GROMACS .gro file of C-alpha atoms in nm:
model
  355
    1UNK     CA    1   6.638  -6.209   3.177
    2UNK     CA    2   6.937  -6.403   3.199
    3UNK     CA    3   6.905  -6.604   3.577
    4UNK     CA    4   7.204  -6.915   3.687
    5UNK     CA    5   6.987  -7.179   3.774
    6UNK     CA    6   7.173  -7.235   4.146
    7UNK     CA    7   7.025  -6.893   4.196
    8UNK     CA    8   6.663  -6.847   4.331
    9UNK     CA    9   6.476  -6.530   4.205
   10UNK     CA   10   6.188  -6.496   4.472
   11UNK     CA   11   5.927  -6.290   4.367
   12UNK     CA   12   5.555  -6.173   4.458
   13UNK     CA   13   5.375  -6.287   4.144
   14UNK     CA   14   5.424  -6.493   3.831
   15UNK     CA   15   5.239  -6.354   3.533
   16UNK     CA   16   5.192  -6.533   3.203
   17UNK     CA   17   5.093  -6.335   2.917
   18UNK     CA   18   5.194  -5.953   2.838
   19UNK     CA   19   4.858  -5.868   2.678
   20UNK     CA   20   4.629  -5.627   2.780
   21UNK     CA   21   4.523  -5.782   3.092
   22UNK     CA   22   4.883  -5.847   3.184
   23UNK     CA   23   4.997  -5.509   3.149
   24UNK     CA   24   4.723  -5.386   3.358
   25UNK     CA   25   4.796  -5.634   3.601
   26UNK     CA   26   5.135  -5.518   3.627
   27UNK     CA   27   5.082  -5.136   3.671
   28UNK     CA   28   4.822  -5.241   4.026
   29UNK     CA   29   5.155  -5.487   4.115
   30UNK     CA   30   5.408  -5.152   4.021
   31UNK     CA   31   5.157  -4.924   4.210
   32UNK     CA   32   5.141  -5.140   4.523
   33UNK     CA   33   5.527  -5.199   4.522
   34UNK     CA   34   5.511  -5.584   4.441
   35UNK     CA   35   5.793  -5.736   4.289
   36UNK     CA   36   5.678  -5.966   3.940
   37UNK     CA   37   5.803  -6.148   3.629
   38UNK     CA   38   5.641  -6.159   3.310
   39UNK     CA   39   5.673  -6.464   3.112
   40UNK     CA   40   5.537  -6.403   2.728
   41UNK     CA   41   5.596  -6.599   2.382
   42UNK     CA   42   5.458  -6.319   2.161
   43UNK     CA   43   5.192  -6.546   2.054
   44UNK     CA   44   4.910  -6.316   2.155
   45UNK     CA   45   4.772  -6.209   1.827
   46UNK     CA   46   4.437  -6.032   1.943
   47UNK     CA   47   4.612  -5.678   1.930
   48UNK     CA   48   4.693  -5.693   1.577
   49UNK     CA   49   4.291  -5.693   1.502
   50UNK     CA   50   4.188  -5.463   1.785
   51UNK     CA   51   4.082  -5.105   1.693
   52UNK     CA   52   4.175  -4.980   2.010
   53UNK     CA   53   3.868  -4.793   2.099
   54UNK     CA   54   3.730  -4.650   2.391
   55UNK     CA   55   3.356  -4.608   2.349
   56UNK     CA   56   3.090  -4.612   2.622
   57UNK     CA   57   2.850  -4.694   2.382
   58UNK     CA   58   2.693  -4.964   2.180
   59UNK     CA   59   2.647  -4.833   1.800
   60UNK     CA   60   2.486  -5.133   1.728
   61UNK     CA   61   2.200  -5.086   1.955
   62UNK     CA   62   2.251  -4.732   2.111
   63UNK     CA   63   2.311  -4.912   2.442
   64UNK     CA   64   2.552  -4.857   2.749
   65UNK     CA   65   2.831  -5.042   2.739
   66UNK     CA   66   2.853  -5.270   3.097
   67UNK     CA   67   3.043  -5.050   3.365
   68UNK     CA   68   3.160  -4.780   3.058
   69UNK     CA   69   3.201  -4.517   3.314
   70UNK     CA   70   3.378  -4.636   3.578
   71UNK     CA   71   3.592  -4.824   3.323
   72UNK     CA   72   3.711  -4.477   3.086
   73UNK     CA   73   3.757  -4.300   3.399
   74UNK     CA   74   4.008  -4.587   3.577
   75UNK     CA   75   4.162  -4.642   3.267
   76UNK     CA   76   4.288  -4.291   3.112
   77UNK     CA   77   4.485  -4.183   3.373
   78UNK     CA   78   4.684  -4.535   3.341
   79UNK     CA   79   4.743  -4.544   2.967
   80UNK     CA   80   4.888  -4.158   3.060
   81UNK     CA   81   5.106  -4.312   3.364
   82UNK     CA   82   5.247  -4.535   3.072
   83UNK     CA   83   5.293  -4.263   2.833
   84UNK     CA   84   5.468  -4.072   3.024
   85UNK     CA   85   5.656  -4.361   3.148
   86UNK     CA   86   5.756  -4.524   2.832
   87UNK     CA   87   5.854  -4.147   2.616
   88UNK     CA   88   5.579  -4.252   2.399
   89UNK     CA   89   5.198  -4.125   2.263
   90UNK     CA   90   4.912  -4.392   2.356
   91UNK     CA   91   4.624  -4.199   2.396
   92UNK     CA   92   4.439  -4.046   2.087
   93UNK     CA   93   4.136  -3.849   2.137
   94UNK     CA   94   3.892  -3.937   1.845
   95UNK     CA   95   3.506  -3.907   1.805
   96UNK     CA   96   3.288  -4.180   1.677
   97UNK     CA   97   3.063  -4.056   1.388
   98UNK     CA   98   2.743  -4.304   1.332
   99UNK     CA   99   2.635  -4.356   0.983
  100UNK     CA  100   2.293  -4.389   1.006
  101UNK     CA  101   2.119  -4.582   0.731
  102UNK     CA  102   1.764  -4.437   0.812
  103UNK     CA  103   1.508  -4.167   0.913
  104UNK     CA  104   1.388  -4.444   1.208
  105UNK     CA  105   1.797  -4.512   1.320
  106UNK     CA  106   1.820  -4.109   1.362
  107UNK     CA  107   1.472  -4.119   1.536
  108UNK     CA  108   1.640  -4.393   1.830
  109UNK     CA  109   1.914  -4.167   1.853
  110UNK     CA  110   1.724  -3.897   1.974
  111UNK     CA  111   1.526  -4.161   2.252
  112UNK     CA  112   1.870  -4.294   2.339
  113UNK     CA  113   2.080  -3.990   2.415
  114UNK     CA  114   1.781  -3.866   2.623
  115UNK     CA  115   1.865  -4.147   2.844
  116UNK     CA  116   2.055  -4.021   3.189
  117UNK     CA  117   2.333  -4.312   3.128
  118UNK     CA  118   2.389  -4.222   2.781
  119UNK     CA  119   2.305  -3.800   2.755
  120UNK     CA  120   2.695  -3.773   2.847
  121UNK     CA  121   2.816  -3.938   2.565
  122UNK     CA  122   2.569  -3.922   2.226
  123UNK     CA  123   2.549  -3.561   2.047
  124UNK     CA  124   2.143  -3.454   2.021
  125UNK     CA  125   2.253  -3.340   1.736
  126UNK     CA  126   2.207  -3.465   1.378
  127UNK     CA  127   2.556  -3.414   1.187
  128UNK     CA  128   2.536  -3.348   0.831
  129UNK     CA  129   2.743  -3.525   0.594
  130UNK     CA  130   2.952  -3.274   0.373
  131UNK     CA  131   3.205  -3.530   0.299
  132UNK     CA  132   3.192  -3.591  -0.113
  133UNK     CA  133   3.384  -3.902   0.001
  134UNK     CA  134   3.145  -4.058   0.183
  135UNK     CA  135   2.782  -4.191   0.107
  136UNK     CA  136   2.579  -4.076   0.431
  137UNK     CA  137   2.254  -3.892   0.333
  138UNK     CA  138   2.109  -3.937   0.705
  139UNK     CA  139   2.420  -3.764   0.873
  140UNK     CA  140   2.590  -3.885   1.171
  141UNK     CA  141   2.533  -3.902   1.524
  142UNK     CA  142   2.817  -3.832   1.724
  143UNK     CA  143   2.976  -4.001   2.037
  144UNK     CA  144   3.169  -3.799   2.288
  145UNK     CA  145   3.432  -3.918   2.543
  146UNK     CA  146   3.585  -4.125   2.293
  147UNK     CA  147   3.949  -4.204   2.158
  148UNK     CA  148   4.183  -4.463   2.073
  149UNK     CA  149   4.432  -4.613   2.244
  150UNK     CA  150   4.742  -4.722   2.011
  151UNK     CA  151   4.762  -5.105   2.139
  152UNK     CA  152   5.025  -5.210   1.926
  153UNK     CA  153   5.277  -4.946   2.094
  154UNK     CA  154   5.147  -4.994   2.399
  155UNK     CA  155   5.278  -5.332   2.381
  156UNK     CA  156   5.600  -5.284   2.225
  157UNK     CA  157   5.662  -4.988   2.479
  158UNK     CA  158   5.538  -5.183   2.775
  159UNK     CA  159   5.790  -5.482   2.712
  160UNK     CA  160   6.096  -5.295   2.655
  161UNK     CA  161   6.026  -5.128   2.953
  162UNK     CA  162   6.013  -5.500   3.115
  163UNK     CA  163   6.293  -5.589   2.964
  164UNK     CA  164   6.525  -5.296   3.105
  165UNK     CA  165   6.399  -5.390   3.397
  166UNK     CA  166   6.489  -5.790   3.357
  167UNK     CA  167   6.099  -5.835   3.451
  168UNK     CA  168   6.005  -5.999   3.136
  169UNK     CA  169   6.099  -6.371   3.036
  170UNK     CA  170   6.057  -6.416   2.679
  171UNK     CA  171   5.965  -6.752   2.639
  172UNK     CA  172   5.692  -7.009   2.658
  173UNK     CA  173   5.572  -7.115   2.991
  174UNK     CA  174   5.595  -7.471   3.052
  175UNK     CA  175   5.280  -7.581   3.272
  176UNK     CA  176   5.485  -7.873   3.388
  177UNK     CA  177   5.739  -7.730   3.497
  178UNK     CA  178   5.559  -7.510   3.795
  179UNK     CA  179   5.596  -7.669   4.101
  180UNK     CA  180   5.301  -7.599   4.319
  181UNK     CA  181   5.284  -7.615   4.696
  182UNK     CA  182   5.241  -7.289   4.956
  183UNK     CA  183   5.480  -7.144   4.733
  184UNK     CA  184   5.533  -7.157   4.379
  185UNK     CA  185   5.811  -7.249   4.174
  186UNK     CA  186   5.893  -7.212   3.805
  187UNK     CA  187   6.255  -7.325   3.746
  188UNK     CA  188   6.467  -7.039   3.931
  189UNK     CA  189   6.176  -6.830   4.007
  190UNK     CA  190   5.963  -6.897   4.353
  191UNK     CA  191   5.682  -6.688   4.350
  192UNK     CA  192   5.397  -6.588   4.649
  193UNK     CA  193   5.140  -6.586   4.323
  194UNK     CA  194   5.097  -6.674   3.971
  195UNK     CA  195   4.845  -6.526   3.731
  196UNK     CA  196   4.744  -6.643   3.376
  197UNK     CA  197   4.631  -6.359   3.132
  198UNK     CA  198   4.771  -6.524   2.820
  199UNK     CA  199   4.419  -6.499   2.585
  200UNK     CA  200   4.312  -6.741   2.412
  201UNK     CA  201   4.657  -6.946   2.465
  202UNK     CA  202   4.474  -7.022   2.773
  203UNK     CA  203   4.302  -7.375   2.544
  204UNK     CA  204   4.657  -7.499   2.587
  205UNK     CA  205   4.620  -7.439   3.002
  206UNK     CA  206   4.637  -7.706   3.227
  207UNK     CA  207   4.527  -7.538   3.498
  208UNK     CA  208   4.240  -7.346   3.286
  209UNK     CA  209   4.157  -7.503   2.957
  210UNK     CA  210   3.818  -7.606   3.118
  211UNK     CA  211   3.661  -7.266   3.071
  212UNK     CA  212   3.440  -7.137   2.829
  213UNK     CA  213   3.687  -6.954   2.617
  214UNK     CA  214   3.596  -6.914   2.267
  215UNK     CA  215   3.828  -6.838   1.982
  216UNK     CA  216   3.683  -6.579   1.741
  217UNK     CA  217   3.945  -6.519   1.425
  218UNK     CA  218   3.943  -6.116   1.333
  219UNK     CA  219   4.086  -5.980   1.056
  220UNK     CA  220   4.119  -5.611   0.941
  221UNK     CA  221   4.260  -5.403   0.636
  222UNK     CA  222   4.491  -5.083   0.663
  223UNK     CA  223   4.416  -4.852   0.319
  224UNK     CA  224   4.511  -4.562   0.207
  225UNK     CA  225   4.267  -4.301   0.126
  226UNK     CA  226   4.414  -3.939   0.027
  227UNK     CA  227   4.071  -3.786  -0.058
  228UNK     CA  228   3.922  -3.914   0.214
  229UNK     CA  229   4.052  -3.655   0.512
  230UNK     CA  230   3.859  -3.762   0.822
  231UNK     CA  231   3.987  -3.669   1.210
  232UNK     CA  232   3.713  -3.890   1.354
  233UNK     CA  233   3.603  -4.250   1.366
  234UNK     CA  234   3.352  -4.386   1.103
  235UNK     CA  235   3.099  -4.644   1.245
  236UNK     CA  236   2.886  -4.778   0.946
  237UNK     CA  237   2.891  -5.154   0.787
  238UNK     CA  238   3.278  -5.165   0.955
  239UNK     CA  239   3.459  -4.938   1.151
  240UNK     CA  240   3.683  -4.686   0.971
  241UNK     CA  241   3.989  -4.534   1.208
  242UNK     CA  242   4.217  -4.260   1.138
  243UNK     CA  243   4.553  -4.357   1.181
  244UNK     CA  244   4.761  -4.039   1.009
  245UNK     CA  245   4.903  -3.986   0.708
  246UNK     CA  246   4.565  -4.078   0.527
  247UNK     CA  247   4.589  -4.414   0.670
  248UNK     CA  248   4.309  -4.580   0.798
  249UNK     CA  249   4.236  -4.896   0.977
  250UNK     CA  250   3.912  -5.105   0.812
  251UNK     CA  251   3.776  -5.367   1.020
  252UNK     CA  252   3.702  -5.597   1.155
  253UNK     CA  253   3.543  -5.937   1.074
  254UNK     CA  254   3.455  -6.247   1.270
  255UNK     CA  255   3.511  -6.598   1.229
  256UNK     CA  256   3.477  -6.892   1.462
  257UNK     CA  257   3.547  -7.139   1.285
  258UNK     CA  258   3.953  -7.046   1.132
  259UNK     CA  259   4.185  -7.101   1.415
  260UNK     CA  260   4.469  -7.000   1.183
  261UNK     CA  261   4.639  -6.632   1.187
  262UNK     CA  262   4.683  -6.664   0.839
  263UNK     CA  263   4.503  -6.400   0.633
  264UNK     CA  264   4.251  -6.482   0.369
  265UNK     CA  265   4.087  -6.317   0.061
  266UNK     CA  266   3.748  -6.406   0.222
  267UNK     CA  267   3.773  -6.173   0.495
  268UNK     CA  268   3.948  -5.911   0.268
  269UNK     CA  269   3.636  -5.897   0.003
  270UNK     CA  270   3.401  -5.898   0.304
  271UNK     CA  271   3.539  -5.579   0.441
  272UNK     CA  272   3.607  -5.463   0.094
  273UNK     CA  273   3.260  -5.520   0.021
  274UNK     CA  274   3.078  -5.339   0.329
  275UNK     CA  275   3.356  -5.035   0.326
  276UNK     CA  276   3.226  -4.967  -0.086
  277UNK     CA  277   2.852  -4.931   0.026
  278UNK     CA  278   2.965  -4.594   0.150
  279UNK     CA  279   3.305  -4.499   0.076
  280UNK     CA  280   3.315  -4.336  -0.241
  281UNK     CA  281   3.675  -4.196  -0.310
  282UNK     CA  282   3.981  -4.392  -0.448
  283UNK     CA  283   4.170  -4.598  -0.208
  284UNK     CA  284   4.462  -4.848  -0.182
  285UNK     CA  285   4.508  -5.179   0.045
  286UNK     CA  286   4.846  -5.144   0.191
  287UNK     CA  287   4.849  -5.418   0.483
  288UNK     CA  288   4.590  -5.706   0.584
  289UNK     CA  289   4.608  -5.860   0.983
  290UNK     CA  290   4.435  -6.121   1.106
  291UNK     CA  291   4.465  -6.243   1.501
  292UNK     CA  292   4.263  -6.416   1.755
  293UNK     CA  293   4.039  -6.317   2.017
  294UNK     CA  294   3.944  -6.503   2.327
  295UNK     CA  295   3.581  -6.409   2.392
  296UNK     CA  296   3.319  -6.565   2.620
  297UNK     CA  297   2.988  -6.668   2.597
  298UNK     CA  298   2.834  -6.414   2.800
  299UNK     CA  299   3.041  -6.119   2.717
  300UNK     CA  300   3.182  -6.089   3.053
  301UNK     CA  301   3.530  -6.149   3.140
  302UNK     CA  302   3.704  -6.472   3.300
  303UNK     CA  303   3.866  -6.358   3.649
  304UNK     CA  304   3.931  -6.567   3.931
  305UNK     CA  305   4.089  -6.857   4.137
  306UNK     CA  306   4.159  -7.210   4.096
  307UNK     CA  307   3.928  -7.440   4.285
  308UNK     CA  308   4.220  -7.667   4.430
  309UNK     CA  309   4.528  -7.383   4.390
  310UNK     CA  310   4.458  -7.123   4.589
  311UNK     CA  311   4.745  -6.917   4.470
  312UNK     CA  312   4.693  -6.941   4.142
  313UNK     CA  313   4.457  -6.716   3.948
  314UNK     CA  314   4.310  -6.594   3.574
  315UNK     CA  315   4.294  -6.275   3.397
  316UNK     CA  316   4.126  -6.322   3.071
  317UNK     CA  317   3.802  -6.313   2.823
  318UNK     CA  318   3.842  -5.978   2.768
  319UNK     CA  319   3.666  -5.947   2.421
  320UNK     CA  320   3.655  -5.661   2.196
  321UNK     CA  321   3.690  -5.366   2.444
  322UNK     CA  322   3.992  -5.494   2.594
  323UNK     CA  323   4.160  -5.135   2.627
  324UNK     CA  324   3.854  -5.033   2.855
  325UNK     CA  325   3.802  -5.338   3.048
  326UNK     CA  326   4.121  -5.477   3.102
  327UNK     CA  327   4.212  -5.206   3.381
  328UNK     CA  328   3.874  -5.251   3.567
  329UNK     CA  329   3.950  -5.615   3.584
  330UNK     CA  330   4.331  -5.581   3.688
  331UNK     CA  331   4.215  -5.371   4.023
  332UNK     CA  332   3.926  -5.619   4.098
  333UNK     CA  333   4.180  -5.982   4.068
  334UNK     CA  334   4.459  -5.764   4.248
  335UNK     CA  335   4.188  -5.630   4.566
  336UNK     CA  336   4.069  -6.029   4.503
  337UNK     CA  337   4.403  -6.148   4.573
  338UNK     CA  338   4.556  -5.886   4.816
  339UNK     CA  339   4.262  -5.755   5.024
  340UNK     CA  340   4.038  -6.033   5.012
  341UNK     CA  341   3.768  -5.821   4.847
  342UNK     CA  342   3.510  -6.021   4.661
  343UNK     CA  343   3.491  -6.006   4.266
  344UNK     CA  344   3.168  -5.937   4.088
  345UNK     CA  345   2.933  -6.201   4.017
  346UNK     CA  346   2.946  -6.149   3.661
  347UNK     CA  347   3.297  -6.181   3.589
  348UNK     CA  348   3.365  -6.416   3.817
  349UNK     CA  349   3.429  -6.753   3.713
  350UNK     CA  350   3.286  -6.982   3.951
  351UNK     CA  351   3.007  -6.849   3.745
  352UNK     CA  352   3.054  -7.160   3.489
  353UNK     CA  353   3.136  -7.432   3.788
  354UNK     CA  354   2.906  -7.705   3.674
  355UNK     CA  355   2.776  -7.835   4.029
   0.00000   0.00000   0.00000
């Protein structure tokens, strides 16, 4: 966006970060006819190590994920909105095969998908593994309602779109610089609103940096596998996702400690490591990523208002199913903000004011 300085752009909302959450953010401010500028520096790295699934279930435990309903069912119809918007393809419907490791992991299976909140989604039946490819002499159990959502061109799409538009700024914010009264002001830009969703740049917040934000390095492996031929989503040691042309995504790992985006060989023989206790054709590395993920303590995200700025807010914490959550959260900050309906306890964040 080029701006003369003498000239005042007045706007509805300020919004830092063009993440998840700030996309979603975005398409309640497009759908409600509010006028917005994005401001965003590209260093958001936590898409390059998401997966991009949408699963309402936890394969860990065979547990609901919080809210997984009323998030898939919000969200779908936006990521559509955007494909259609943007000439591109999002949305790829993709179901998760389980691995399981045991006669007693198929037995809590069967318990769990007899459960009313998870029947919709988990298969009663056992799937049997035909793949010489891959190790699995339990079978699967598969999830339904599942896909992935292509994050990466999301993001790319979504910009360019802001850009053609002269909505998007691309630049670092400078805290310093935003002039705060009824109204706020950002250099040439006077805004009604501003809202932070800039992940885990939010440490380097003045406004925010006191909240629990945790950085959690991920890294993940793109091979390719010819022999391997799978149209689904592999859930065993790692997650294994199709992405065409007998590519496949490998990932991903954790580390909270490295606050780099730098790649390392530690992470790459980790993953290597868990994907050879049941892949069993020939494959080739072709790329390594590594990013970082803001994630919270209590796995819920951080949504709110400043104590003293009342017209400044935060959209952020959104942890590893960001392309499920992040809508959810959009429509509860913009009722928050608009219609003065309250947010939910749990992602609230006067949850962590120390009184």
């Amino acid at each position: 966006m080029n701006k003369n300085n003498n000239d005042i752009l007045n706007v509805d909302y300020i919004i830092v970060g063009c993440g998840l959450a700030g996309i979603h953010f975005c398409e309640k401010l497009k759908e409600n006819n509010k006028s917005f500028v994005v401001f965003d520096d590209k260093s958001q790295t936590s898409s390059l190590v998401a997966g991009g699934l949408y699963n309402p279930v936890v394969l860990k435990r065979f547990t609901s994920v919080w809210k997984s309903t009323e998030q898939i069912q919000l969200a779908l119809p936006i990521y559509n909105k955007i494909e259609k918007e943007c000439g591109v393809i999002l949305d790829h419907k993709t179901p998760v095969y389980r691995r399981f490791t045991s006669v007693e992991e198929q037995n809590n299976w069967f318990v769990a998908a007899d459960k009313p909140e998870l029947s919709t989604y988990l298969s009663s039946e056992i799937i049997k593994n035909e793949n010489p490819a891959i190790e699995a002499p339990f079978g699967f159990g598969k999830v339904l309602e599942t896909g992935r959502i292509d994050t990466q061109l999301l993001i790319e799409s979504y910009k360019k779109s802001l850009l053609s538009n002269q909505q998007l700024v691309e630049e670092s914010f400078n805290y310093d610089s935003l002039q705060i009264s009824d109204t706020l002001q950002y250099k040439y830009i006077r805004a009604k609103h501003i809202v932070f969703a800039e992940g885990f740049g939010i440490i380097q917040n003045l406004f925010f940096n006191h909240l629990p934000l945790k950085e959690a390095k991920g890294e993940l492996l793109v091979i390719h596998a010819p022999d391997l031929k799978i149209d689904y989503v592999l859930k065993s040691s790692v997650f294994l996702i199709p992405l065409g042309k007998d590519l496949y995504t490998v990932g991903a790992t954790y580390n909270w400690k490295d606050k780099t985006n730098a790649i390392t060989q530690q992470a790459r023989e980790e993953l290597l490591n868990k994907l050879k206790t049941f892949l069993k054709c020939d494959f080739e590395v072709v790329d390594q990523v590594a990013g970082i993920r803001p994630t919270v303590s209590d796995r819920r995200p951080l949504v709110g208002k400043h104590t003293s700025h009342k017209n400044m807010f935060v959209l952020n914490g959104l942890g590893t199913r960001g392309v499920m959550i992040a809508p959810y959260i959009a429509k509860q900050l913009y009722e928050f903000i608009e219609l003065s309906l309250p947010l939910e306890e749990e992602i609230n964040i006067e949850r962590f004011i120390k009184y």
